Coordinates of N, CA and C in Angstrom, one line a residue:
Chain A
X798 N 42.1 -52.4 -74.6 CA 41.6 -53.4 -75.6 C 40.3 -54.0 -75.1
X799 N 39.2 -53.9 -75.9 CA 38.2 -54.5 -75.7 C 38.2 -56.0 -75.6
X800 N 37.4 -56.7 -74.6 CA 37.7 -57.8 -74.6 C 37.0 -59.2 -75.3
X801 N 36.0 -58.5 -76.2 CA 35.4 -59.3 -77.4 C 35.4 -58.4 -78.5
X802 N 35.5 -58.1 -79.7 CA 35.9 -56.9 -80.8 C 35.5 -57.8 -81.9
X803 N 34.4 -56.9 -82.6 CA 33.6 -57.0 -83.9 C 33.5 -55.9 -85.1
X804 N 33.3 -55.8 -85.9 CA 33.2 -54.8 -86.8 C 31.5 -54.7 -87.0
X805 N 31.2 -53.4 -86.3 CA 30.2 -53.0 -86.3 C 29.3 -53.4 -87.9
X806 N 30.2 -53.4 -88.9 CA 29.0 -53.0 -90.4 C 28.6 -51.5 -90.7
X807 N 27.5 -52.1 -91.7 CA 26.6 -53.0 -92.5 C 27.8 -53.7 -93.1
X808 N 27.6 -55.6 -93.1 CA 28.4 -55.9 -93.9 C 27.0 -56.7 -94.9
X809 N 27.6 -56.2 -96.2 CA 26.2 -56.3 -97.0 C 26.7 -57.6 -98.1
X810 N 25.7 -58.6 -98.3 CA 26.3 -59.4 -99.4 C 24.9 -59.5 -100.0
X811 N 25.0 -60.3 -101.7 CA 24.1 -60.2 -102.3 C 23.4 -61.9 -101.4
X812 N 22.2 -62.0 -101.7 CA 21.7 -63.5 -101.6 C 22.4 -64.4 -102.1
X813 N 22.1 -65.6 -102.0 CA 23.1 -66.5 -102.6 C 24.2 -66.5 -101.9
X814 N 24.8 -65.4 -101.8 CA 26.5 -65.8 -101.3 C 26.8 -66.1 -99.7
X815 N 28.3 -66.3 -99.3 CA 28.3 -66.3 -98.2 C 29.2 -65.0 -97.5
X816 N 28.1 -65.8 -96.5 CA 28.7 -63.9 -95.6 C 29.7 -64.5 -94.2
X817 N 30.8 -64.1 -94.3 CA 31.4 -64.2 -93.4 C 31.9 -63.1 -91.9
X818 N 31.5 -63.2 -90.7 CA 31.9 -62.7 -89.9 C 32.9 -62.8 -88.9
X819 N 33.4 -62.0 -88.3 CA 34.5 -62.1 -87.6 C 34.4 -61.6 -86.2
X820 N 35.5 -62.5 -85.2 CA 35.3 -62.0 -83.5 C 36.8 -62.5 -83.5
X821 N 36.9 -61.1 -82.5 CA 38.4 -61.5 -81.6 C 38.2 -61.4 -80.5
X822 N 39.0 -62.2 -79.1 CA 38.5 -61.9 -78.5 C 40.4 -61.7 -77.4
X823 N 40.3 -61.3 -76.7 CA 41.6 -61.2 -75.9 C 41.9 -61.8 -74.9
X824 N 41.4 -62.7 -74.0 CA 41.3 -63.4 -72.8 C 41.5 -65.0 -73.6
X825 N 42.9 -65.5 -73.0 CA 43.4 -66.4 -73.9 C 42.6 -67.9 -73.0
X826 N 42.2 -67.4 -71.7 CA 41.9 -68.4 -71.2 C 40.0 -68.5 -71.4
X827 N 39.6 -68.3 -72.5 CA 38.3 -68.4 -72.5 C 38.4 -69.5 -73.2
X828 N 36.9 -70.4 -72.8 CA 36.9 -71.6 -73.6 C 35.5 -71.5 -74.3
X829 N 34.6 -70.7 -73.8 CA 33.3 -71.1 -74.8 C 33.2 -70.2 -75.9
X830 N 32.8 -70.2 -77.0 CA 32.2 -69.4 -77.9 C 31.2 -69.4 -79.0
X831 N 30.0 -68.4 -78.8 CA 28.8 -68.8 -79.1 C 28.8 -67.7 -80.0
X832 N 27.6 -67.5 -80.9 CA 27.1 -66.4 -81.9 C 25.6 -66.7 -81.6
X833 N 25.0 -65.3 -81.5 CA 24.0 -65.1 -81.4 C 23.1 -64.2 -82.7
X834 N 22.0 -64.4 -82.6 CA 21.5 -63.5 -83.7 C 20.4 -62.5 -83.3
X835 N 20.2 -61.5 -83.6 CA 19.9 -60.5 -83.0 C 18.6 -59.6 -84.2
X836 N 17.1 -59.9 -83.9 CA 17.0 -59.0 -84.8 C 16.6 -57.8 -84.5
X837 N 16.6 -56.7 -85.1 CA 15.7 -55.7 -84.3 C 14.7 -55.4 -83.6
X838 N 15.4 -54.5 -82.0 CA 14.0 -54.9 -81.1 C 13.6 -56.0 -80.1
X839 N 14.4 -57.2 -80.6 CA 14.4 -58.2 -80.2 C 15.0 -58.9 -79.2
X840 N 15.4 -59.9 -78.4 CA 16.2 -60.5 -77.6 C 16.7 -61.6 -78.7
X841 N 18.4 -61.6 -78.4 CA 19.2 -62.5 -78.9 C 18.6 -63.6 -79.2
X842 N 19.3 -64.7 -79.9 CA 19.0 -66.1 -80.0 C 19.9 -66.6 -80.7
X843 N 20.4 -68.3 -80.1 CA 21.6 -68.4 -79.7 C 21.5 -69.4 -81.4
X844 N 22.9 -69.4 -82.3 CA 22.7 -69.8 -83.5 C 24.0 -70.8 -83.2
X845 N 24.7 -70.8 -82.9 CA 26.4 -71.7 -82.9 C 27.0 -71.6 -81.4
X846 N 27.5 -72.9 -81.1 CA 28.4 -72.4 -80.2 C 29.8 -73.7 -81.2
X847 N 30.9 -73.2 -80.0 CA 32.1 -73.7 -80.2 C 32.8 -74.1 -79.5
X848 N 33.7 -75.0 -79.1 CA 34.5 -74.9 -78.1 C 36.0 -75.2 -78.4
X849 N 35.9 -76.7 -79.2 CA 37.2 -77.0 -79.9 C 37.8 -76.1 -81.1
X850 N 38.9 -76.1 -81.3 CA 39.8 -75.6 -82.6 C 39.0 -76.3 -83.9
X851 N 38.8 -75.6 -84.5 CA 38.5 -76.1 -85.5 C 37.2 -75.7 -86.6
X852 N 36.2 -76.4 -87.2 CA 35.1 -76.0 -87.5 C 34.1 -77.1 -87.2
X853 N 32.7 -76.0 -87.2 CA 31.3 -77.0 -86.6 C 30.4 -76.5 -87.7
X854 N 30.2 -77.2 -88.2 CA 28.8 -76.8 -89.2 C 27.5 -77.9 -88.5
X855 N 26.4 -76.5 -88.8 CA 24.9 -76.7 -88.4 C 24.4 -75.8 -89.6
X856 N 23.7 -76.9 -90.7 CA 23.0 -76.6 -91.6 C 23.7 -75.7 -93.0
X857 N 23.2 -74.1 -92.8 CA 23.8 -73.2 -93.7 C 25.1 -72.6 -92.5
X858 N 25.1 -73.1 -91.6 CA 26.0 -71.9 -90.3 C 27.0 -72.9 -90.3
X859 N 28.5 -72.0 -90.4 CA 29.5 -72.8 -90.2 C 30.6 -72.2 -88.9
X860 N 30.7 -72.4 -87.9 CA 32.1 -71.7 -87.1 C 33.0 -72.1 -86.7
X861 N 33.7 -71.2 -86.8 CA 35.4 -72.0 -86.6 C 35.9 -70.9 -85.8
X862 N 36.8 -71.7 -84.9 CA 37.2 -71.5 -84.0 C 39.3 -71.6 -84.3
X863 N 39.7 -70.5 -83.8 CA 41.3 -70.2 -83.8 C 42.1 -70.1 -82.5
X864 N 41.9 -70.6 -81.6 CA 42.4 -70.3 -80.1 C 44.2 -69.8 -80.4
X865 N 44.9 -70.0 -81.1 CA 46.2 -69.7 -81.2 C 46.0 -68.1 -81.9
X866 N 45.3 -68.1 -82.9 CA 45.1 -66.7 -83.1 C 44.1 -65.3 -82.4
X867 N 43.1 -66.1 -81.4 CA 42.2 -66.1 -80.6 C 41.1 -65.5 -81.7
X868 N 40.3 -66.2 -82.6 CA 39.4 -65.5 -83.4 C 38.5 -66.8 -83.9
X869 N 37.3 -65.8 -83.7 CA 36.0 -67.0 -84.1 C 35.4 -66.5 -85.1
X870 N 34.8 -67.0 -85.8 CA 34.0 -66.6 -87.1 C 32.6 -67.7 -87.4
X871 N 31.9 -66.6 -88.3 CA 31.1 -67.3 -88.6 C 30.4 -67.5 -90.0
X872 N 30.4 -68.5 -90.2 CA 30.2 -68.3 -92.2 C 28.6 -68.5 -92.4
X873 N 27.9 -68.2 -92.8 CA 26.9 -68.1 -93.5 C 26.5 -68.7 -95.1
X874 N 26.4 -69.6 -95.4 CA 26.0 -70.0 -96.7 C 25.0 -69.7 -97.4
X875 N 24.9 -69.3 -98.7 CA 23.3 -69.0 -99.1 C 22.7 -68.2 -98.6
X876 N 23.1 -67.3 -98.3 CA 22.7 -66.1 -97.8 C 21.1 -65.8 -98.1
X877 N 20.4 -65.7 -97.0 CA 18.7 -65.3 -97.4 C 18.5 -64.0 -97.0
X878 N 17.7 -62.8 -97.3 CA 17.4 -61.5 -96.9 C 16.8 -61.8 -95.1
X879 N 16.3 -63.0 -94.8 CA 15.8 -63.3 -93.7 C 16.9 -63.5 -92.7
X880 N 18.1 -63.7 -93.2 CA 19.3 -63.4 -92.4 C 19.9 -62.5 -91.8
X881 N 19.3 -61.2 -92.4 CA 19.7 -59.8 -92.5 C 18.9 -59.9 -90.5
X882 N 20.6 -59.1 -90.2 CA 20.4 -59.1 -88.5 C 21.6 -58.5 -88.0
X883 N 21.9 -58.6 -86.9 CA 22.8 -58.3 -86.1 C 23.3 -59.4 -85.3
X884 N 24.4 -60.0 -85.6 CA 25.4 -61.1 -85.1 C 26.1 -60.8 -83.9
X885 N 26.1 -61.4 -82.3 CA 26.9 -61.2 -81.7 C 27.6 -62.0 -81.3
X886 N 29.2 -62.2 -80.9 CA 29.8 -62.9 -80.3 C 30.1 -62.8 -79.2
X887 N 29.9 -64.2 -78.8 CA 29.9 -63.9 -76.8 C 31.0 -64.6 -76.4
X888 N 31.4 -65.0 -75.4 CA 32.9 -65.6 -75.0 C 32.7 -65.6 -73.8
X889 N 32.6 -66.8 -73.1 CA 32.8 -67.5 -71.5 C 34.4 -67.5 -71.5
X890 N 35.1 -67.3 -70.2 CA 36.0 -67.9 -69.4 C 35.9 -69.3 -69.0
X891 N 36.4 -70.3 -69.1 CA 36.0 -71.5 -68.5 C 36.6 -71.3 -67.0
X892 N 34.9 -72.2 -66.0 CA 35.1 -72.0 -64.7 C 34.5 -71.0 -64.3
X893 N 34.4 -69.8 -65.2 CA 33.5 -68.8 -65.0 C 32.3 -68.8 -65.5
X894 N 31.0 -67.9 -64.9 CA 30.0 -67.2 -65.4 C 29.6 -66.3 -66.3
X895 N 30.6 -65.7 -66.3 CA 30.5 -64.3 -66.5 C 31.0 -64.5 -68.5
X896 N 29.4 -63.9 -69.3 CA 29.6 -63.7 -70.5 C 29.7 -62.7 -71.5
X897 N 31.0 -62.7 -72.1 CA 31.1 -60.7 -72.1 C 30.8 -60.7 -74.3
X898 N 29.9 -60.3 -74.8 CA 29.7 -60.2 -75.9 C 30.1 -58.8 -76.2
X899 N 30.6 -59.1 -77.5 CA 31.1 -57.9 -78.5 C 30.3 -57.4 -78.9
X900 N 30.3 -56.0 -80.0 CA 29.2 -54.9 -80.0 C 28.1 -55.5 -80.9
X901 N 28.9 -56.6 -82.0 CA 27.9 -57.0 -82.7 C 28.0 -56.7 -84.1
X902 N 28.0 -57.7 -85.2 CA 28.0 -57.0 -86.9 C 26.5 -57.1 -87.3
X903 N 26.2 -55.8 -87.9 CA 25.1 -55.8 -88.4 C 25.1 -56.7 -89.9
X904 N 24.4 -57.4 -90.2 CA 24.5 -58.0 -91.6 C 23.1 -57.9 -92.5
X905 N 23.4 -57.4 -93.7 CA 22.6 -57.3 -94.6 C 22.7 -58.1 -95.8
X906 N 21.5 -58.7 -96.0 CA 21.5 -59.5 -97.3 C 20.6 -59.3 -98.1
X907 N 20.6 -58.5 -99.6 CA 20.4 -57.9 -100.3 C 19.7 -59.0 -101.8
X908 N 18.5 -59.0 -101.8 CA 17.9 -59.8 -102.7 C 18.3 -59.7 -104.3
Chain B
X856 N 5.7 -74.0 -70.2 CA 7.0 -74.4 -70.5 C 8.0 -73.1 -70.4
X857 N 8.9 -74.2 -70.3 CA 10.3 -73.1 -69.3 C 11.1 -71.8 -70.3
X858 N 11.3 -71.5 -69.4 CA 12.0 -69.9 -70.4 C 12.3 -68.4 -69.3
X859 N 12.3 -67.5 -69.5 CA 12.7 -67.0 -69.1 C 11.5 -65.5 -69.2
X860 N 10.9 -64.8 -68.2 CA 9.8 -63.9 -68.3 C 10.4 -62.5 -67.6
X861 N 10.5 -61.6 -68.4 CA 10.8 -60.5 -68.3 C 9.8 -59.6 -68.4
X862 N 9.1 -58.5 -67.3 CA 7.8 -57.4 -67.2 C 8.8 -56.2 -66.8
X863 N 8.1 -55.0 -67.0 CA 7.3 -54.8 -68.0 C 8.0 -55.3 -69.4
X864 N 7.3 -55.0 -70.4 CA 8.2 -54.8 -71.9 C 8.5 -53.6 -71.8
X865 N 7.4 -52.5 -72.0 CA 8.0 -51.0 -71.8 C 7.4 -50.3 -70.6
X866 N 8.3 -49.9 -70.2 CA 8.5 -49.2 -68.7 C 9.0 -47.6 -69.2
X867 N 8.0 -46.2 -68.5 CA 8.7 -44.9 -68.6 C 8.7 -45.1 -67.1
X868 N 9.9 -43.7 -67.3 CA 10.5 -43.4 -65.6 C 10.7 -41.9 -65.6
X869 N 9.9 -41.3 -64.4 CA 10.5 -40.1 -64.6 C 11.8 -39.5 -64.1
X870 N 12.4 -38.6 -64.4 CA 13.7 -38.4 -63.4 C 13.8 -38.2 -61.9
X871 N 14.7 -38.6 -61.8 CA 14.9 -39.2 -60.4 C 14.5 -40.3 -59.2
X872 N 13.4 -41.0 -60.7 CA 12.6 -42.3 -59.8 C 13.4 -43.4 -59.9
X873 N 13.1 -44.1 -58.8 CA 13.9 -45.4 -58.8 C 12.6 -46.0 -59.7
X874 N 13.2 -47.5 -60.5 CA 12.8 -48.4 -61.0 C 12.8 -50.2 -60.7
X875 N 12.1 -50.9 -60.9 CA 12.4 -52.0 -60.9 C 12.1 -53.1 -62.3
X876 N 12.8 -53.9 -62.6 CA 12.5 -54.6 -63.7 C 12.7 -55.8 -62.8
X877 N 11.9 -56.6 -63.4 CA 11.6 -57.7 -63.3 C 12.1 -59.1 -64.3
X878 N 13.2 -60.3 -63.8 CA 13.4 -61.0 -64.1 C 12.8 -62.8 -63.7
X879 N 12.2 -63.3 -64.5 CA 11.7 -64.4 -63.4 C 12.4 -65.8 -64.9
X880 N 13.2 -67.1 -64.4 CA 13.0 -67.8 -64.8 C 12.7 -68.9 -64.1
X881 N 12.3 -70.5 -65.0 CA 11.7 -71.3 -64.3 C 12.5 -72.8 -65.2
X882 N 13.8 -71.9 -65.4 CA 14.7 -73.2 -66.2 C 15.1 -73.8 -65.3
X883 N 15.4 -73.9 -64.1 CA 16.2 -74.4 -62.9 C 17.4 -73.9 -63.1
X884 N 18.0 -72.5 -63.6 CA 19.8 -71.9 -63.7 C 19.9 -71.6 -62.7
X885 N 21.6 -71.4 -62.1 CA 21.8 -71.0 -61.2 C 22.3 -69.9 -61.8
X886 N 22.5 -69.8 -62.8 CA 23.4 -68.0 -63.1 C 22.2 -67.3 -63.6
X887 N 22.3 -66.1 -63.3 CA 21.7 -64.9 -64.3 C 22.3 -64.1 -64.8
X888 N 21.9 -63.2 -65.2 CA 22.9 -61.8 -65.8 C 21.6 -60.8 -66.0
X889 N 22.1 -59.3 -66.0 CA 21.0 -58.5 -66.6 C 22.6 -57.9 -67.4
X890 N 22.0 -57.5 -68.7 CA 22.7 -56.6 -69.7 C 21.8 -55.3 -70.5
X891 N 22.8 -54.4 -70.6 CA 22.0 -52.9 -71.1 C 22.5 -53.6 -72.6
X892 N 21.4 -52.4 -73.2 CA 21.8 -52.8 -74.9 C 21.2 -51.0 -75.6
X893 N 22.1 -50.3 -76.2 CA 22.2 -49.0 -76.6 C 22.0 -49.0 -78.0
X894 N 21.2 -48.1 -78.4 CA 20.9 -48.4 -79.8 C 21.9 -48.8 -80.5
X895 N 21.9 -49.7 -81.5 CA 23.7 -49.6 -82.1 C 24.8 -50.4 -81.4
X896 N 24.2 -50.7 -80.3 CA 25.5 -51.3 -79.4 C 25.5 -52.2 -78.9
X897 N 26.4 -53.0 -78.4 CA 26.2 -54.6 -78.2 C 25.8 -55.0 -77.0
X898 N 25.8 -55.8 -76.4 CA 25.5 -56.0 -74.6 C 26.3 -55.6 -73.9
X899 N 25.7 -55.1 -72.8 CA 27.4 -54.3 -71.6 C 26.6 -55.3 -70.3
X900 N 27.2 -55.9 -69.5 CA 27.2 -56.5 -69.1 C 27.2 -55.7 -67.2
X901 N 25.5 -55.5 -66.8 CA 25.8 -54.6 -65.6 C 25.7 -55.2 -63.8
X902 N 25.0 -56.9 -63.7 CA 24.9 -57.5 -63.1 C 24.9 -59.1 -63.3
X903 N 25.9 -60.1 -62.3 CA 25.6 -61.2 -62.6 C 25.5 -61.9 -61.6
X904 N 25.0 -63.1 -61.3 CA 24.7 -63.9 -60.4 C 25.0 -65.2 -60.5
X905 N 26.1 -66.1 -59.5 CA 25.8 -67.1 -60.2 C 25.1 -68.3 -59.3
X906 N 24.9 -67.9 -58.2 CA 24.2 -68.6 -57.0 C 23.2 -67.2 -56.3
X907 N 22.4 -68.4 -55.7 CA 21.1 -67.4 -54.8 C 21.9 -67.1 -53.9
X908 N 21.8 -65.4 -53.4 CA 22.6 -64.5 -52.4 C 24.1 -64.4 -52.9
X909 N 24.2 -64.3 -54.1 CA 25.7 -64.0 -54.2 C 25.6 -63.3 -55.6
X910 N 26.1 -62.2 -55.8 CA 25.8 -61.2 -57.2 C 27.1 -60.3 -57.2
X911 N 27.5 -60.3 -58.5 CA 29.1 -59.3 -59.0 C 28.8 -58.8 -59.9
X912 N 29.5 -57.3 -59.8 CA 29.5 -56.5 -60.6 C 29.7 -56.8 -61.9
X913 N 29.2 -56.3 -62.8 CA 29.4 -56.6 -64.7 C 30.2 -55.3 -64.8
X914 N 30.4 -54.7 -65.9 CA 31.3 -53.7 -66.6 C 30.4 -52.4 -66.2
X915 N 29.3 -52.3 -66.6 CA 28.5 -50.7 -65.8 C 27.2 -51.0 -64.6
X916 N 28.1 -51.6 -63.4 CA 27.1 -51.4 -62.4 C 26.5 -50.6 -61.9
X917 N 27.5 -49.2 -62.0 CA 26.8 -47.6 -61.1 C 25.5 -47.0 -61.5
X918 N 24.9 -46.9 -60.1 CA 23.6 -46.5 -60.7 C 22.2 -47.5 -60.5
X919 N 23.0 -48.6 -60.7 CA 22.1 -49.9 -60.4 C 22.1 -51.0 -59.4
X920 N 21.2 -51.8 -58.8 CA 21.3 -52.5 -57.9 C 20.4 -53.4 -58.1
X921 N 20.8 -54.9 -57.5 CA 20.2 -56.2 -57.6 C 20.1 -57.0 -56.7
X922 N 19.6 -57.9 -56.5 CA 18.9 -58.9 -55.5 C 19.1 -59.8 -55.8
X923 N 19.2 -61.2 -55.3 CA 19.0 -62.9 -56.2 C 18.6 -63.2 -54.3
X924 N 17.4 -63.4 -54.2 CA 17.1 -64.0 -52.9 C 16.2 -65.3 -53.1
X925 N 16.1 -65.3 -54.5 CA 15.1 -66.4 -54.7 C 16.2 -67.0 -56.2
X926 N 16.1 -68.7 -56.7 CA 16.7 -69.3 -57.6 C 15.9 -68.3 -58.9
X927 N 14.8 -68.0 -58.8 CA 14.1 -68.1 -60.1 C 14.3 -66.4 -60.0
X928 N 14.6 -65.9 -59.4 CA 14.4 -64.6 -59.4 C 15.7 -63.1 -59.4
X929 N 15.7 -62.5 -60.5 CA 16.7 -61.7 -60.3 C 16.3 -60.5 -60.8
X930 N 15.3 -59.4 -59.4 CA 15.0 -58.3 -60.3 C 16.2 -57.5 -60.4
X931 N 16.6 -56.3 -61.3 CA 17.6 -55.1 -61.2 C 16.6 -54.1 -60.9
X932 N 16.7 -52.6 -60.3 CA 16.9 -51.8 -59.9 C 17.2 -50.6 -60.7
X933 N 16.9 -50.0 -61.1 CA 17.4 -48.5 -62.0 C 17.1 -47.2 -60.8
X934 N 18.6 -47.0 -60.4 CA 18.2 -46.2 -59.5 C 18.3 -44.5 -59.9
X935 N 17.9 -43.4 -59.3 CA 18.3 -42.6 -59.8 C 19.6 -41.7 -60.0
X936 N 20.3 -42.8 -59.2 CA 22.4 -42.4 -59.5 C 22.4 -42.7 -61.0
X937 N 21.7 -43.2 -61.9 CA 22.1 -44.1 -63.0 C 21.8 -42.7 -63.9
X938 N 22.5 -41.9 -64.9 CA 22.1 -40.8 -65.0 C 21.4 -40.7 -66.9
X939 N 21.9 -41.8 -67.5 CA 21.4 -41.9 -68.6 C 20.9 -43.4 -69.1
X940 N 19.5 -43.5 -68.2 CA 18.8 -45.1 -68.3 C 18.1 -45.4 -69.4
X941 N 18.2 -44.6 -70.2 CA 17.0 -45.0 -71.4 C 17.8 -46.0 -72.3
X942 N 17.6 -47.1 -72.3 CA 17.9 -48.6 -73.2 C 17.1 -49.4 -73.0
X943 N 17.2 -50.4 -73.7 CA 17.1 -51.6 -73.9 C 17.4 -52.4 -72.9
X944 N 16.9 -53.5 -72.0 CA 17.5 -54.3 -71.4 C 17.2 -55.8 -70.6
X945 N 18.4 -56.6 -71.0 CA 17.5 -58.2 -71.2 C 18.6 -58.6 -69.8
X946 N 17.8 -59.3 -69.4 CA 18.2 -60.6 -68.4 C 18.4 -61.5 -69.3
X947 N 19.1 -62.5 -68.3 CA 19.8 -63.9 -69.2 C 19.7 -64.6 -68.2
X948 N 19.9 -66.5 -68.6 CA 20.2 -67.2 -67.0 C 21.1 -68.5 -68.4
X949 N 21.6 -69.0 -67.2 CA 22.7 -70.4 -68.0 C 23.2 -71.3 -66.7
X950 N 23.1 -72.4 -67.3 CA 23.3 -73.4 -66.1 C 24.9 -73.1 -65.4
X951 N 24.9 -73.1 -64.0 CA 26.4 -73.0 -63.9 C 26.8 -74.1 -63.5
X952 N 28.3 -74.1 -63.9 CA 28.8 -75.8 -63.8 C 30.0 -75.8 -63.0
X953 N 30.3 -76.5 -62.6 CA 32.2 -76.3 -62.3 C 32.9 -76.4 -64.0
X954 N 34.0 -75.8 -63.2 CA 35.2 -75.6 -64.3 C 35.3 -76.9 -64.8
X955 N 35.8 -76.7 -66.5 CA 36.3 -77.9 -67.4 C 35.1 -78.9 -67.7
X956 N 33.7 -78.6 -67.0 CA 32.8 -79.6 -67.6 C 31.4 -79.0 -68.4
X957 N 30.8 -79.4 -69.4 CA 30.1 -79.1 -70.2 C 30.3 -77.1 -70.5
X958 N 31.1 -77.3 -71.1 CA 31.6 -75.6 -71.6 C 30.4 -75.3 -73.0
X959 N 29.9 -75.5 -73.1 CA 29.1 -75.3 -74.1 C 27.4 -74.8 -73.3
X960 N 27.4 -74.3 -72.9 CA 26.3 -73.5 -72.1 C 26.0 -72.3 -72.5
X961 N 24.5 -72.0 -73.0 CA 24.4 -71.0 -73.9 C 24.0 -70.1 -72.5
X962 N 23.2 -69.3 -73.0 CA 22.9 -67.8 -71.8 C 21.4 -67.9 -72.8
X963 N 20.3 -68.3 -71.8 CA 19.0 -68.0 -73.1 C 18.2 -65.9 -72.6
X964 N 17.8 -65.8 -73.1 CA 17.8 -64.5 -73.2 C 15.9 -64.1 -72.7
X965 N 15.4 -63.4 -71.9 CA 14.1 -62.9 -71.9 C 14.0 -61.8 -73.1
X966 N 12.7 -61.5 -73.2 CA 12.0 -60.7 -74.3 C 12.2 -59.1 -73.9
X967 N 13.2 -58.9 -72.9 CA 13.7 -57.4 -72.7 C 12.7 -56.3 -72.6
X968 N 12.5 -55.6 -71.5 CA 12.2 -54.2 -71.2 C 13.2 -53.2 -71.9
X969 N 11.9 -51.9 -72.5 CA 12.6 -51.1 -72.5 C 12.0 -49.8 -72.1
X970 N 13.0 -49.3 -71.5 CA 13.3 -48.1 -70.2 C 13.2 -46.8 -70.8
X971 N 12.2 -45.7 -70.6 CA 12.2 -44.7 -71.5 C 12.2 -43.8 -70.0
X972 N 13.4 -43.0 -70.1 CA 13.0 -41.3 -68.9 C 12.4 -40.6 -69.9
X973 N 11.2 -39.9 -69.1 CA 10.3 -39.2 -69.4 C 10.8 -37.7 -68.3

């Protein structure tokens, strides 16, 4: 079992809508969790982090966090074509360094 | 201003040469990381660091080798054990903390070399 797991994509929505993504991760003792955005070519850049249960909204970006189910997500509001990227989710161990990110959902948003 | 500088951008290598990339930051981190990145594919995680003189294996270290002798500095190595190097690949650094305090520490990312065998 991989130990951060994403669905590769294209996950495609029209503009306007929201695009929701998904992370699991397997390591029950992880405490941090971030999403990054990725465009092509590019080096990451860090869009959300998380730590508590629950939800964090920053602007159009929403994440929520499931530690009982171990799954993070990330919602997208109003979707812009400028959004269209590659989303990764990362996951610290707390106490540790070491940051192991999933393969990454490609996301397309379709004018 | 602070950040993280990563040379070359693009680097060829011919077979069998060893390589060096270069990582330099000047955020004051004590961790680094270098990660491969495969067309298509997400970060693999092949070296980390989280103090000067002390460095562990990530998930594909064979092939490659690293150094931290200096805070700001963590070059990797592409040696010629490494048998399929052509990717993408970024250094990272993130403050390290003890356990249970400020868990919310991102990993900021350099502008990534990428590694073509020729």
């Amino acid at each position: 079992q991989k130990e951060v797991e994403q669905n590769s994509g294209p996950l495609s929505v029209p503009e306007g809508a929201i695009a929701s993504l998904n992370c699991t991760y397997s390591d029950r003792g992880s405490q941090s969790f971030f999403w990054y955005r990725q465009y092509s070519g590019k080096s990451p850049e860090l869009i959300m982090f998380i730590y508590s249960n629950g939800d964090k909204e920053d602007g159009r970006f929403t994440a929520q966090l499931n530690k009982a189910s171990q799954y993070v997500s990330l919602l997208i509001r109003d979707s812009q074509p400028s959004d269209s990227a590659t989303y990764l989710c990362a996951v610290k161990v707390g106490g540790y360094q070491k940051v192991t990110f999933g393969t990454g959902t490609k996301l397309q948003v379709i004018p | 201003d602070g950040g993280i500088t990563q040379s070359p951008k693009y680097l060829f290598r011919k077979e069998g040469q060893n390589v060096t990339l270069s990582c330099e930051q000047n955020l004051n981190h004590d961790a680094m990381y270098w990660y491969r990145q495969d067309p298509g594919q997400g970060l693999r995680l092949i070296y980390y660091s989280q103090i000067v003189n002390d460095f562990q294996k990530g998930d594909i270290a064979e092939g490659y080798s690293v150094s931290r002798e200096k805070k700001e500095s963590f070059p990797l190595t592409v040696t010629s054990a490494q048998k399929n190097p052509t990717a993408f690949y970024l250094c990272a650094s993130s403050i390290s903390l003890g356990a249970g305090i400020l868990l919310n520490t991102e990993a900021f990312f350099g502008q990534g070399t990428r590694l073509t065998v020729v």
